[in-house]
Amino acid sequence: MIHVDKKLLNFHLQTKHTSYIMRVLPSKHLGCVYYGDKLDDKKPINHLEAKHEIEIGNQVIYEEHDKTFNLNLAYLEMPTYGKGDFREPALHIRYDDGSRTSDFHYLKHDIIDKPIFKEMPETKAYKDNIKTLVIILKDDYRNVEVEMHYTVFYDQDVISRRAIYKNTSDQSFIIEKAMSMNFDTFSDQYQLTTFDGAWIRERMINKRLVEQGIIKIDSKKGVSSSDHNPFIVLAKDQTNEQYGKCYGFGLIYSGNFEAIIERSPYDMIRVQMGINSFDFYWELKPQESFTTPEALMSYSSSGLNTLSQNYHNLIKNHIIKPDWQGKERPVLFNNWEATFFDFTQRKLINLAKQAKKLGIELFVLDDGWFGSRNSDTEGLGDWTVNKKKLPLGLQKLAKKINDIGLDFGLWVEPEMVNPKSDLYKEHPDWVIKHPGYKPSFGRNQLILDLSKEDVRTYIKASISNIIDSANIKYMKWDMNRNFSDIYSNALNHKSQGKLMHLYQLGLYDILEYLTNKYPEVLFESCASGGNRFDLGMFLYMPQAWTSDNTDGYTRQLIHYGTSYCFPQSVMGAHVSDSPSSMSIRKTDLETRFDVNCFGLLGYELDITKLTKFQKHVIKNQIKFYKEHRALLQFGEYYRIKNPFETNNTYIAVTNKDKTEAILGIFQTLQNAAEGLEKIDMYMLDKTIDYHITNRKSFFNIGKFSYLVGHALPIKLNHNGIAFHTLKNRYLYEKEKEDQIVSGDQLVNNGFIPKQNFMGTGINESVRLMGDFGSRLYYFKKK
Ligand code: DGJ
């Protein structure tokens, strides 16, 4: 809902539970008045703002006649530099005469259907009637306009923002900073949370108090990156998952970005998000305009879970393409961690046969199937099948896999080229590099210059050829290096600052083309795991490979951090072998499933080498997953206990009407005689009685080593052959949970599972979790 008081020029945007209010100040600047719980749009708003009754010392007075007003203490929507606001500007322009002062005043506004900008990913109205408030600001002296766009997603409690900068003058100028959004508010002991990390350590939770000064997170890597995700949370101190006031800010962009949080000496908070101003400059010629990526703001006064669900709902309804919204995803097998580059056609077929027996539905052939690709040193760019490895060719191989009963999917990395490739020999000028320097490499590869039309045409054609050549139902789109040697031989010296953004536009152009051409192909985005896990990529590809780290424990942290912005229905999550090659840590096969079933499940290990025990366990897991797939993939997601702060991870998913839920509990270390547990299940329905069971799961008795001697009637040497054979065949079922509990008790008191192991022995009622152990509980309306 958008309410405008045309006389007073107040703008009140309402979502189901929130209000965002702006007004035109007496100085004609657009002021930011309020963002928080929903307010009555009929009431006057003058009490919402800080009072300015007398001149404040050492400030620059904006206009001589009003000494109480200075821009440095104003709450602004489009702050610029040069007229007394000493905080970060949202827009910084260098004009032809060398000046950098700009000053934008309200010109006019309009309410329109959400406009469509084809060149970039953005939220889509799809079937809903979504309105946008456009406020136009103008610098009269310079003849520059800014279109401020505010789109209201009523049901999701999200407001999207973007600014479009227009040169309506007859002189060119250089934009040096062009933020998508600026938000100013009062400070009240805010905590900032960012989601930071590195390769195999993506989206770790990083919290700090916002003190006076500037905090900036950004990416200079050319991708949104695993260093910092383009999503941040600003929360009142003491806010937790269930209670408290918090804001989220996210950017729909996959390249260099920045998020700036500034607390001024007067304790005013400024939040900005947009394309990274570092290494960016954009010449805007007369009559040209520059469109910034869309940013998404949300607010919740009922804790972080609600804030996350606002983003999840927005992504599910206004980002993911309608064809894939709510569409259950297949259980897949990926050969990467099973074989790496070292596979034969026969090996793949054997893996597929075994996958089928386990209940898997989609077979994905990862890196190494094309060109001269036997290692990561060569072949990228040559998108034709390697017949030495795969004599059948793609079409027949896919057919063979289909005949086994599985769909077939393929890996590609189209944005890259190895110097050892036919493509590079033919087009050495197609890569991003400076003519004067020897290029630096990442994973032995160079990046194709997607700002060039002929490069984009080549990629579109080669990927189309692959998809047309065989029955391909899934494609993993990988991207495995960060940018260096930033220079394009297609751009003149005045335009080099555009390259990183033009690359993104080029990538989006290719993805728009291919994903529209092949709507039935399930695309999964990947960038060395989660190096480009952002709102932008999900507009084209409905899921992404969350991390290359498949360790059963670290994945709990990665999923937990990722879930603040992203729903589990976009997170690729695979069970791999143990010990993990990323941590050399051993985790139970059951735990690895329990972690990954709260995502898009896959298996990525050599399944032709499984023991009888493991095969049985995996079959059971997949059966459970398929039975509850809709709930696990698309249910409402709740974080209950935080592994960054405690020895546990507790998460739950529920269906919409709360008649079903699955709770996952994970223990990091088995501590000695720990406290008794009660699990907060406030998300359930008080009026429902629930039948609670746990997922049937098994111990490998090898885990107990010599202790087995205490339990078994016959004596076995735990180092002997008999015990070794038995442990891989004998299925020892874990304790069973089976009770009926009323919803009001679960909501008000919590769920009390069977007693945890206390070091004194086990029986059929003791819940032995062990190090990195887990349990899944299924709640069903009785
Ligand atoms: C990096 C990806 O994250 C892996 O899953 C795998 O596809 C490799 N690339 C293949 O080179």
CSV table of N, CA and C in Angstrom, one decimal, residues 8 41 44 125 170 182 243 298 300 354 362 375 381 484 486 492 521-522 546 560 567 574 631 664 715 719 724 746:
chain,number,residue,atom,x,y,z
A,8,LEU,N,1.1,17.8,1.9
A,8,LEU,CA,2.3,17.9,2.7
A,8,LEU,C,3.5,17.1,2.1
A,41,ASP,N,-1.8,5.4,8.9
A,41,ASP,CA,-1.4,6.3,7.8
A,41,ASP,C,-2.2,7.6,7.9
A,44,PRO,N,-0.9,12.4,11.9
A,44,PRO,CA,0.3,13.3,11.6
A,44,PRO,C,1.6,12.6,12.0
A,125,ALA,N,7.1,-9.0,-10.4
A,125,ALA,CA,5.7,-9.0,-9.9
A,125,ALA,C,5.1,-10.4,-10.1
A,170,ASP,N,23.5,18.9,-21.0
A,170,ASP,CA,24.2,18.7,-22.3
A,170,ASP,C,25.7,18.5,-22.1
A,182,ASN,N,19.9,4.3,0.4
A,182,ASN,CA,20.4,5.0,1.6
A,182,ASN,C,19.3,5.0,2.6
A,243,TYR,N,12.5,-13.0,19.4
A,243,TYR,CA,12.1,-11.6,19.9
A,243,TYR,C,13.0,-10.6,19.4
A,298,SER,N,13.9,-5.2,4.8
A,298,SER,CA,12.8,-5.7,5.5
A,298,SER,C,13.0,-5.4,7.0
A,300,SER,N,11.5,-6.6,11.0
A,300,SER,CA,10.7,-7.5,11.9
A,300,SER,C,10.8,-7.0,13.3
A,354,GLN,N,24.2,-48.1,-9.4
A,354,GLN,CA,24.1,-48.1,-7.9
A,354,GLN,C,23.2,-47.0,-7.4
A,362,LEU,N,18.5,-38.3,-10.1
A,362,LEU,CA,19.2,-37.5,-11.2
A,362,LEU,C,20.7,-37.8,-11.1
A,375,SER,N,42.5,-32.7,-16.0
A,375,SER,CA,42.9,-32.0,-14.8
A,375,SER,C,42.5,-30.6,-14.9
A,381,GLY,N,36.7,-24.0,-22.1
A,381,GLY,CA,36.4,-23.2,-23.3
A,381,GLY,C,36.0,-24.1,-24.5
A,484,SER,N,41.4,-10.7,-11.8
A,484,SER,CA,42.7,-9.9,-11.6
A,484,SER,C,42.9,-9.2,-13.0
A,486,ILE,N,42.4,-6.4,-14.3
A,486,ILE,CA,41.1,-5.8,-14.8
A,486,ILE,C,41.4,-4.9,-15.9
A,492,ASN,N,37.6,2.0,-24.2
A,492,ASN,CA,38.6,3.0,-24.2
A,492,ASN,C,39.0,3.5,-22.8
A,521,VAL,N,15.1,-27.0,-18.1
A,521,VAL,CA,16.4,-27.5,-17.5
A,521,VAL,C,16.6,-26.8,-16.1
A,522,LEU,N,16.9,-27.7,-15.1
A,522,LEU,CA,17.1,-27.2,-13.8
A,522,LEU,C,18.6,-26.7,-13.7
A,546,THR,N,25.9,-24.8,-2.2
A,546,THR,CA,26.1,-23.9,-1.0
A,546,THR,C,27.6,-23.7,-0.6
A,560,TYR,N,23.3,-22.7,8.7
A,560,TYR,CA,22.7,-21.8,9.7
A,560,TYR,C,22.9,-20.4,9.2
A,567,PRO,N,16.3,-19.3,1.6
A,567,PRO,CA,15.5,-20.5,2.1
A,567,PRO,C,16.3,-21.7,1.7
A,574,HIS,N,24.9,-31.9,-0.1
A,574,HIS,CA,25.2,-33.2,-0.5
A,574,HIS,C,25.9,-34.0,0.6
A,631,LEU,N,8.0,-30.8,2.6
A,631,LEU,CA,8.2,-30.1,3.9
A,631,LEU,C,9.6,-29.7,4.1
A,664,GLY,N,15.4,-31.0,13.6
A,664,GLY,CA,16.7,-31.6,13.6
A,664,GLY,C,17.5,-31.1,14.8
A,715,LYS,N,31.6,-63.3,23.1
A,715,LYS,CA,32.8,-62.5,23.2
A,715,LYS,C,33.5,-62.4,21.8
A,719,ASN,N,39.2,-56.2,17.5
A,719,ASN,CA,40.2,-56.0,16.4
A,719,ASN,C,40.2,-57.1,15.4
A,724,HIS,N,34.9,-57.1,12.5
A,724,HIS,CA,35.0,-56.2,11.4
A,724,HIS,C,33.9,-56.5,10.4
A,746,LEU,N,3.9,-28.1,24.0
A,746,LEU,CA,5.1,-28.0,23.2
A,746,LEU,C,5.5,-26.5,23.0
